XYZ file of C-alpha atoms in Angstrom:
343
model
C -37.645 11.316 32.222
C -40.727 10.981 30.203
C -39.872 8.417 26.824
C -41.679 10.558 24.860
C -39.857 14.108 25.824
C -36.601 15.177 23.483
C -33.355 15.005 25.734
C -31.183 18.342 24.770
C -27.936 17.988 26.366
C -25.976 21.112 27.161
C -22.301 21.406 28.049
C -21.557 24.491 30.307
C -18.450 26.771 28.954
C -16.082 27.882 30.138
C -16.677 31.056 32.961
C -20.223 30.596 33.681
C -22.438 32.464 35.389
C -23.566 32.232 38.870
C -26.468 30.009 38.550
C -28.061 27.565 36.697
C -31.099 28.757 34.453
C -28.532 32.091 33.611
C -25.880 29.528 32.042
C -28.287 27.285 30.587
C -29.951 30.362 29.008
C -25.816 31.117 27.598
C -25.223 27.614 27.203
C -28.404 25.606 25.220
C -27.672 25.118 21.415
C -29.877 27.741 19.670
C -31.639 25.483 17.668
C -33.523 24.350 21.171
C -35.341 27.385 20.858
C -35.360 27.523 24.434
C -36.152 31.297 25.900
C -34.897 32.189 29.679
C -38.201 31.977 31.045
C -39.551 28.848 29.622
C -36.340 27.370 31.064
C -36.835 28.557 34.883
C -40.444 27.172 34.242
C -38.592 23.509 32.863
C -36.460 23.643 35.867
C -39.471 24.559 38.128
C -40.949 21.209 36.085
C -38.224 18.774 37.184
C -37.496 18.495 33.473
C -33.720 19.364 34.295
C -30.926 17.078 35.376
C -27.558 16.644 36.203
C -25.607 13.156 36.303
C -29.494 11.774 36.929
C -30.571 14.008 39.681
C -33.182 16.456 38.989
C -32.214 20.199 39.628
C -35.085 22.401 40.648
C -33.630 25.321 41.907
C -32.596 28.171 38.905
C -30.098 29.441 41.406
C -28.187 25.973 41.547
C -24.829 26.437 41.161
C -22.862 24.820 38.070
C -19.433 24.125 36.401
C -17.501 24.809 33.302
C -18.001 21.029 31.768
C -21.219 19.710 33.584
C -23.824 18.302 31.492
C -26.570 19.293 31.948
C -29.765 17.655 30.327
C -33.100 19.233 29.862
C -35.939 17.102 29.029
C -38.462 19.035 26.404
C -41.911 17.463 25.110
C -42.125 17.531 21.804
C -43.183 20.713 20.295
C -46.732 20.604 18.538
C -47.229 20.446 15.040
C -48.366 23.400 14.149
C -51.376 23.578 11.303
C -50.446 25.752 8.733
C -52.978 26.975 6.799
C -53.743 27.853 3.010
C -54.417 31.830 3.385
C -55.049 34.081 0.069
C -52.948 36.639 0.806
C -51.476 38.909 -2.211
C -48.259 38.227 -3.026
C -45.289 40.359 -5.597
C -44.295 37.149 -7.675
C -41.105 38.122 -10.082
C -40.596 34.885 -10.999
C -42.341 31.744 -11.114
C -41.518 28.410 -12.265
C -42.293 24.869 -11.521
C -38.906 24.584 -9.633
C -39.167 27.737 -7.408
C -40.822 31.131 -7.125
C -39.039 34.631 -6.610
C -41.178 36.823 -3.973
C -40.657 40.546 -3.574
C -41.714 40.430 0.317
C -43.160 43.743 2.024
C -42.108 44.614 5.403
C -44.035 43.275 7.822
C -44.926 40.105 6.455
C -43.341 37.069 8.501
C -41.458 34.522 6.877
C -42.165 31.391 8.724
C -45.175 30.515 11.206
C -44.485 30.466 14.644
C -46.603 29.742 17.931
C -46.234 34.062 18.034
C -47.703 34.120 14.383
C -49.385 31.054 13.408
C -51.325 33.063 10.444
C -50.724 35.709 7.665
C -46.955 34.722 7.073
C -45.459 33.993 4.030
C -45.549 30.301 3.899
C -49.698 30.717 4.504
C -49.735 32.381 1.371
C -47.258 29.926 -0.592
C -49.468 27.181 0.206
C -52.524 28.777 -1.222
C -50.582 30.065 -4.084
C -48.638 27.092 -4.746
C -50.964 24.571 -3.686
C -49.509 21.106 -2.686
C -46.032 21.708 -4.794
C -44.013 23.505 -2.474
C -40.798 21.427 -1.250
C -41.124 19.214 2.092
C -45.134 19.471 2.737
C -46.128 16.962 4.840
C -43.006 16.680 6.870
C -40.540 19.577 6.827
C -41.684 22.663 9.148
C -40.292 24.897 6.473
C -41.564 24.092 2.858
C -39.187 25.029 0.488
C -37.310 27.939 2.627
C -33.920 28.136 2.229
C -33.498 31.319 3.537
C -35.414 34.571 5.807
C -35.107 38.087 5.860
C -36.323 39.760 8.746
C -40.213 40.404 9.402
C -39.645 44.267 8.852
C -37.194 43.882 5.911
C -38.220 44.304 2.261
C -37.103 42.338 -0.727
C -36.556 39.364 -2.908
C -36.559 36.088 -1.529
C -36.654 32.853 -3.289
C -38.671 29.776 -1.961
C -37.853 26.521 -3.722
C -40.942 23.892 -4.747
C -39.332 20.797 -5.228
C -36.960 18.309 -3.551
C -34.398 19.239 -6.172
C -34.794 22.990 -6.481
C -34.608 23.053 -2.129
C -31.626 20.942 -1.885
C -29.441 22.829 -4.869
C -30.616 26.348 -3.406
C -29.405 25.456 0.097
C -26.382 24.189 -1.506
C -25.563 27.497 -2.844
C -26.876 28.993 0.320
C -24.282 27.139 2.263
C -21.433 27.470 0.030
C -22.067 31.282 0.173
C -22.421 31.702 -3.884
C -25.962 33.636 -3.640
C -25.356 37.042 -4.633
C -27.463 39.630 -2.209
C -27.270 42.785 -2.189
C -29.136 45.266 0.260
C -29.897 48.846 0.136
C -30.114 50.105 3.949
C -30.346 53.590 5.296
C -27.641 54.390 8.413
C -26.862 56.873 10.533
C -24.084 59.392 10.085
C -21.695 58.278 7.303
C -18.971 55.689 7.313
C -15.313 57.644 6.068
C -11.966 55.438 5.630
C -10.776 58.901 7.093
C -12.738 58.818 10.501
C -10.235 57.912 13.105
C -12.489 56.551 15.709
C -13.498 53.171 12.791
C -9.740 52.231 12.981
C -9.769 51.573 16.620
C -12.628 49.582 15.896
C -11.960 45.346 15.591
C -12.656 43.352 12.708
C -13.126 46.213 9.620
C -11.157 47.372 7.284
C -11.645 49.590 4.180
C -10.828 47.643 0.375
C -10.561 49.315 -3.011
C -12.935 51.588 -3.858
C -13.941 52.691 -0.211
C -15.611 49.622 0.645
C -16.218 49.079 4.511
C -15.032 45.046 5.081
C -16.554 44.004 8.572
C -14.987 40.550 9.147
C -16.865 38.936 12.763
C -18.352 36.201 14.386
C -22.200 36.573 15.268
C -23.977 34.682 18.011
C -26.809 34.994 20.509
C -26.661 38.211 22.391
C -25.535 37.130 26.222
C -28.104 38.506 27.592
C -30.756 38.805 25.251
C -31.485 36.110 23.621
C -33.932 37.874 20.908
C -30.647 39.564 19.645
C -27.481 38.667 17.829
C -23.788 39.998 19.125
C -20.463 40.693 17.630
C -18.195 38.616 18.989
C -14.359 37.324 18.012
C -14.162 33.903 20.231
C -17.509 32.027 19.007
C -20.702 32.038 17.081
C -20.535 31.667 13.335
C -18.483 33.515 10.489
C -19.869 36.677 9.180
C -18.681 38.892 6.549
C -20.453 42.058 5.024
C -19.562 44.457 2.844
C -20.712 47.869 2.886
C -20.467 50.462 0.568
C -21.746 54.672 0.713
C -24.261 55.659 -2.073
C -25.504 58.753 -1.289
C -25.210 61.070 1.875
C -27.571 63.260 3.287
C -27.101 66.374 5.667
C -24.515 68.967 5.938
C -22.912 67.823 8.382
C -23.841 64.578 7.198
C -26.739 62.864 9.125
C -27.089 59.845 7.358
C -26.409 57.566 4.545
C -27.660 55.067 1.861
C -25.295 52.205 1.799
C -24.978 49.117 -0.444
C -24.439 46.027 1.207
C -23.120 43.068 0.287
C -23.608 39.439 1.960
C -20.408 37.026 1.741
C -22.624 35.243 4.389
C -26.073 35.174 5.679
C -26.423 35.544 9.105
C -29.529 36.440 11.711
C -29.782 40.222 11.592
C -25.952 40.199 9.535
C -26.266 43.980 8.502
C -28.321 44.963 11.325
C -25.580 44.083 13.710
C -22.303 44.592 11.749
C -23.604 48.450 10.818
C -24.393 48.539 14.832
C -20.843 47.446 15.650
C -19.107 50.110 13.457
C -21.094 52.953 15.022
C -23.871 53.507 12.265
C -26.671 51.501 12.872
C -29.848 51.740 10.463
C -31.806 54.163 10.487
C -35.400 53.017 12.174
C -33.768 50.093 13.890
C -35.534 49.540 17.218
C -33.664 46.500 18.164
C -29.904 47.753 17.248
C -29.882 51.298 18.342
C -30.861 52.608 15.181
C -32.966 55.630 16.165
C -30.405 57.963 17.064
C -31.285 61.751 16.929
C -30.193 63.676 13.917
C -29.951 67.437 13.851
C -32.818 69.324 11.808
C -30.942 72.227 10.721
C -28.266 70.021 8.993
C -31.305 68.323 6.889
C -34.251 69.865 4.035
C -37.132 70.796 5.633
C -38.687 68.237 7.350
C -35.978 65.788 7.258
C -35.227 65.005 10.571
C -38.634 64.050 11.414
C -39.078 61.753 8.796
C -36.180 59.976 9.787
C -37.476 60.020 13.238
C -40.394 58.517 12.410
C -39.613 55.773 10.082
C -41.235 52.914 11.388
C -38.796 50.051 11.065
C -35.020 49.118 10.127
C -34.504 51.458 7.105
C -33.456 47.592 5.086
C -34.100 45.997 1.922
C -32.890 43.172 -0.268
C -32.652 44.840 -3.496
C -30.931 42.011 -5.345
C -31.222 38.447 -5.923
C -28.820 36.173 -7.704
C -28.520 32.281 -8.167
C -27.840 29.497 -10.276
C -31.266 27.932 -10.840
C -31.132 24.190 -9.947
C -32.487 22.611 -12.578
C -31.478 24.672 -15.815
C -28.355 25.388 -14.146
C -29.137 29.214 -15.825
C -27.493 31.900 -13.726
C -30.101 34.145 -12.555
C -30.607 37.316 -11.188
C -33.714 40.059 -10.217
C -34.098 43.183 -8.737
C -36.275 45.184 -6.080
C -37.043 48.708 -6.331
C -36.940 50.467 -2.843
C -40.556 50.241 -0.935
C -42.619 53.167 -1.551
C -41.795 54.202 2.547
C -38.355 53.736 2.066
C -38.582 55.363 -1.349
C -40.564 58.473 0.525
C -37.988 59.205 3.089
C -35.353 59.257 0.795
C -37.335 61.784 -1.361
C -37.611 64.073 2.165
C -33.594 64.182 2.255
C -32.751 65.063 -1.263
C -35.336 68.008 -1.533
């Protein structure tokens, strides 16, 4: 293999599939970043081997334990640019800096959307004090919310400030909450959510969902419930207001224990009330119009985007060790189409 390429090494598990770029696509640490397709074309490469022979057929068989090793140049550095793009600043400091983020607006770049994300517009904002420049590939983020989620997230801009944050991150002490808009209604009553695994309901009608998220099997741009790997995930859910009669959908509170890609998105999916707008989760289920005001249902239909937004940030700054905590009033979309349902 080429000196200069990264060696991943993948183990296959247990029950794998048929062939050899399907189980690698299972099978490859996420972190590779390593879609289907651009690993048929690293097999097509000769960039894949097994016990030092190159493997360049996808439909090569494998084996629960084989190593496999997959040979990847290193990814390109890529520029990130100063861009003056208007940012909601709720807090500022020389430690870190609170942004209320609208949807739409990427967190990170990526070779998909190099420009226009949030980090362009910290480093023109910020200048050369955000956390890591100059090495890390994500100054000063400690944590994402999804391009077409709204809210408060907090980027740190020193060494110190980055490293307590993640801390907290990690230990799972950052209070956030999220307002998100669901379909139907979530009842302790409802016979078909006890048949369901992994929820329960606490005190005070809160909806516990208790799973392990991971990589979808066969999608790899989406996360799956599952009870026998990925990573712990806990949310918290609870109703605020319903709409309809019968009731169409909800507003629900929820509450992160822990942070994981797409948490809510997924966990609301699992129970049977995905958010409303969701294109990804199977969010944009019909709702009847004669159970909603005038003009309800079509708003609902046409909400552009997972009805989501992180409503409330809480922390124990890093420095001043001062507990702090900020709020996000609801988008002015999100806002709207709850103003169409209580008419």
């Amino acid at each position: 293999m080429d000196g200069d390429s990264l060696d991943i090494e993948v183990i296959i598990g247990a029950n794998p599939p048929d062939r050899l770029d399907k189980a690698l696509a299972r099978d490859v640490p996420e972190e590779a970043s390593l879609s289907r397709s651009r690993l048929v074309k690293l097999i097509g490469e000769g960039s894949v081997s097994r016990e030092g022979v190159v493997l360049t057929d996808t439909k090569a068989k494998v084996a629960e334990g084989d190593v496999i090793v997959i040979a990847v140049e290193p990814a390109e550095e890529l520029e990130t640019l100063a861009e003056d793009i208007p940012l909601s600043v709720v807090y500022e400091d020389g430690e870190l800096i609170v942004i209320d983020k609208p949807a739409g607006m990427v967190v990170h770049p990526a070779p998909g959307t190099p420009r226009g994300t949030l980090v362009n517009a910290l480093l023109y904002h910020c200048g050369d004090t955000l956390s890591g420049i100059g090495g890390a590939k994500r100054p000063g983020i400690v944590h994402r919310i999804d391009k077409e989620t709204s809210g408060l997230l907090v980027v740190a801009k020193t060494d110190r400030a980055h490293h307590g944050l993640a801390a907290q991150f990690e230990a799972h002490t950052v209070d956030r909450l999220y307002r998100a808009l669901v379909n139907g209604v979530p009842d302790a009553g409802d016979p078909r959510l006890k048949g369901i695994k992994g929820i329960n309901f606490e005190p005070g009608g809160v909806l516990k969902i208790t799973t392990r998220l991971d990589r979808h099997r066969h999608d790899r741009q989406k996360q799956a419930v599952y009870f026998d790997r990925g990573r712990h995930a806990v949310t918290r859910a609870k109703v605020i207001e319903s709409f309809g009669d019968p009731v169409q959908v909800s507003l629900m509170e929820c509450r992160l224990e822990t942070g994981r890609t797409h948490q809510i998105r997924v966990h609301m999916a699992h129970v049977g009330h995905g958010l409303v707008g969701d294109p990804v989760y199977g969010g944009r289920r019909k709702v009847s119009p004669n159970a909603l005001p005038a003009g309800g249902a079509e708003a609902v239909a046409a909400f552009p985007r997972q009805a989501l937004h992180a409503a409330t940030l809480g922390f124990i700054h890093p420095a001043s060790k001062e507990r702090l905590t900020f709020q996000s009033p609801l988008p002015q979309d999100f806002q709207a189409l709850l103003d169409v349902l209580t008419r």
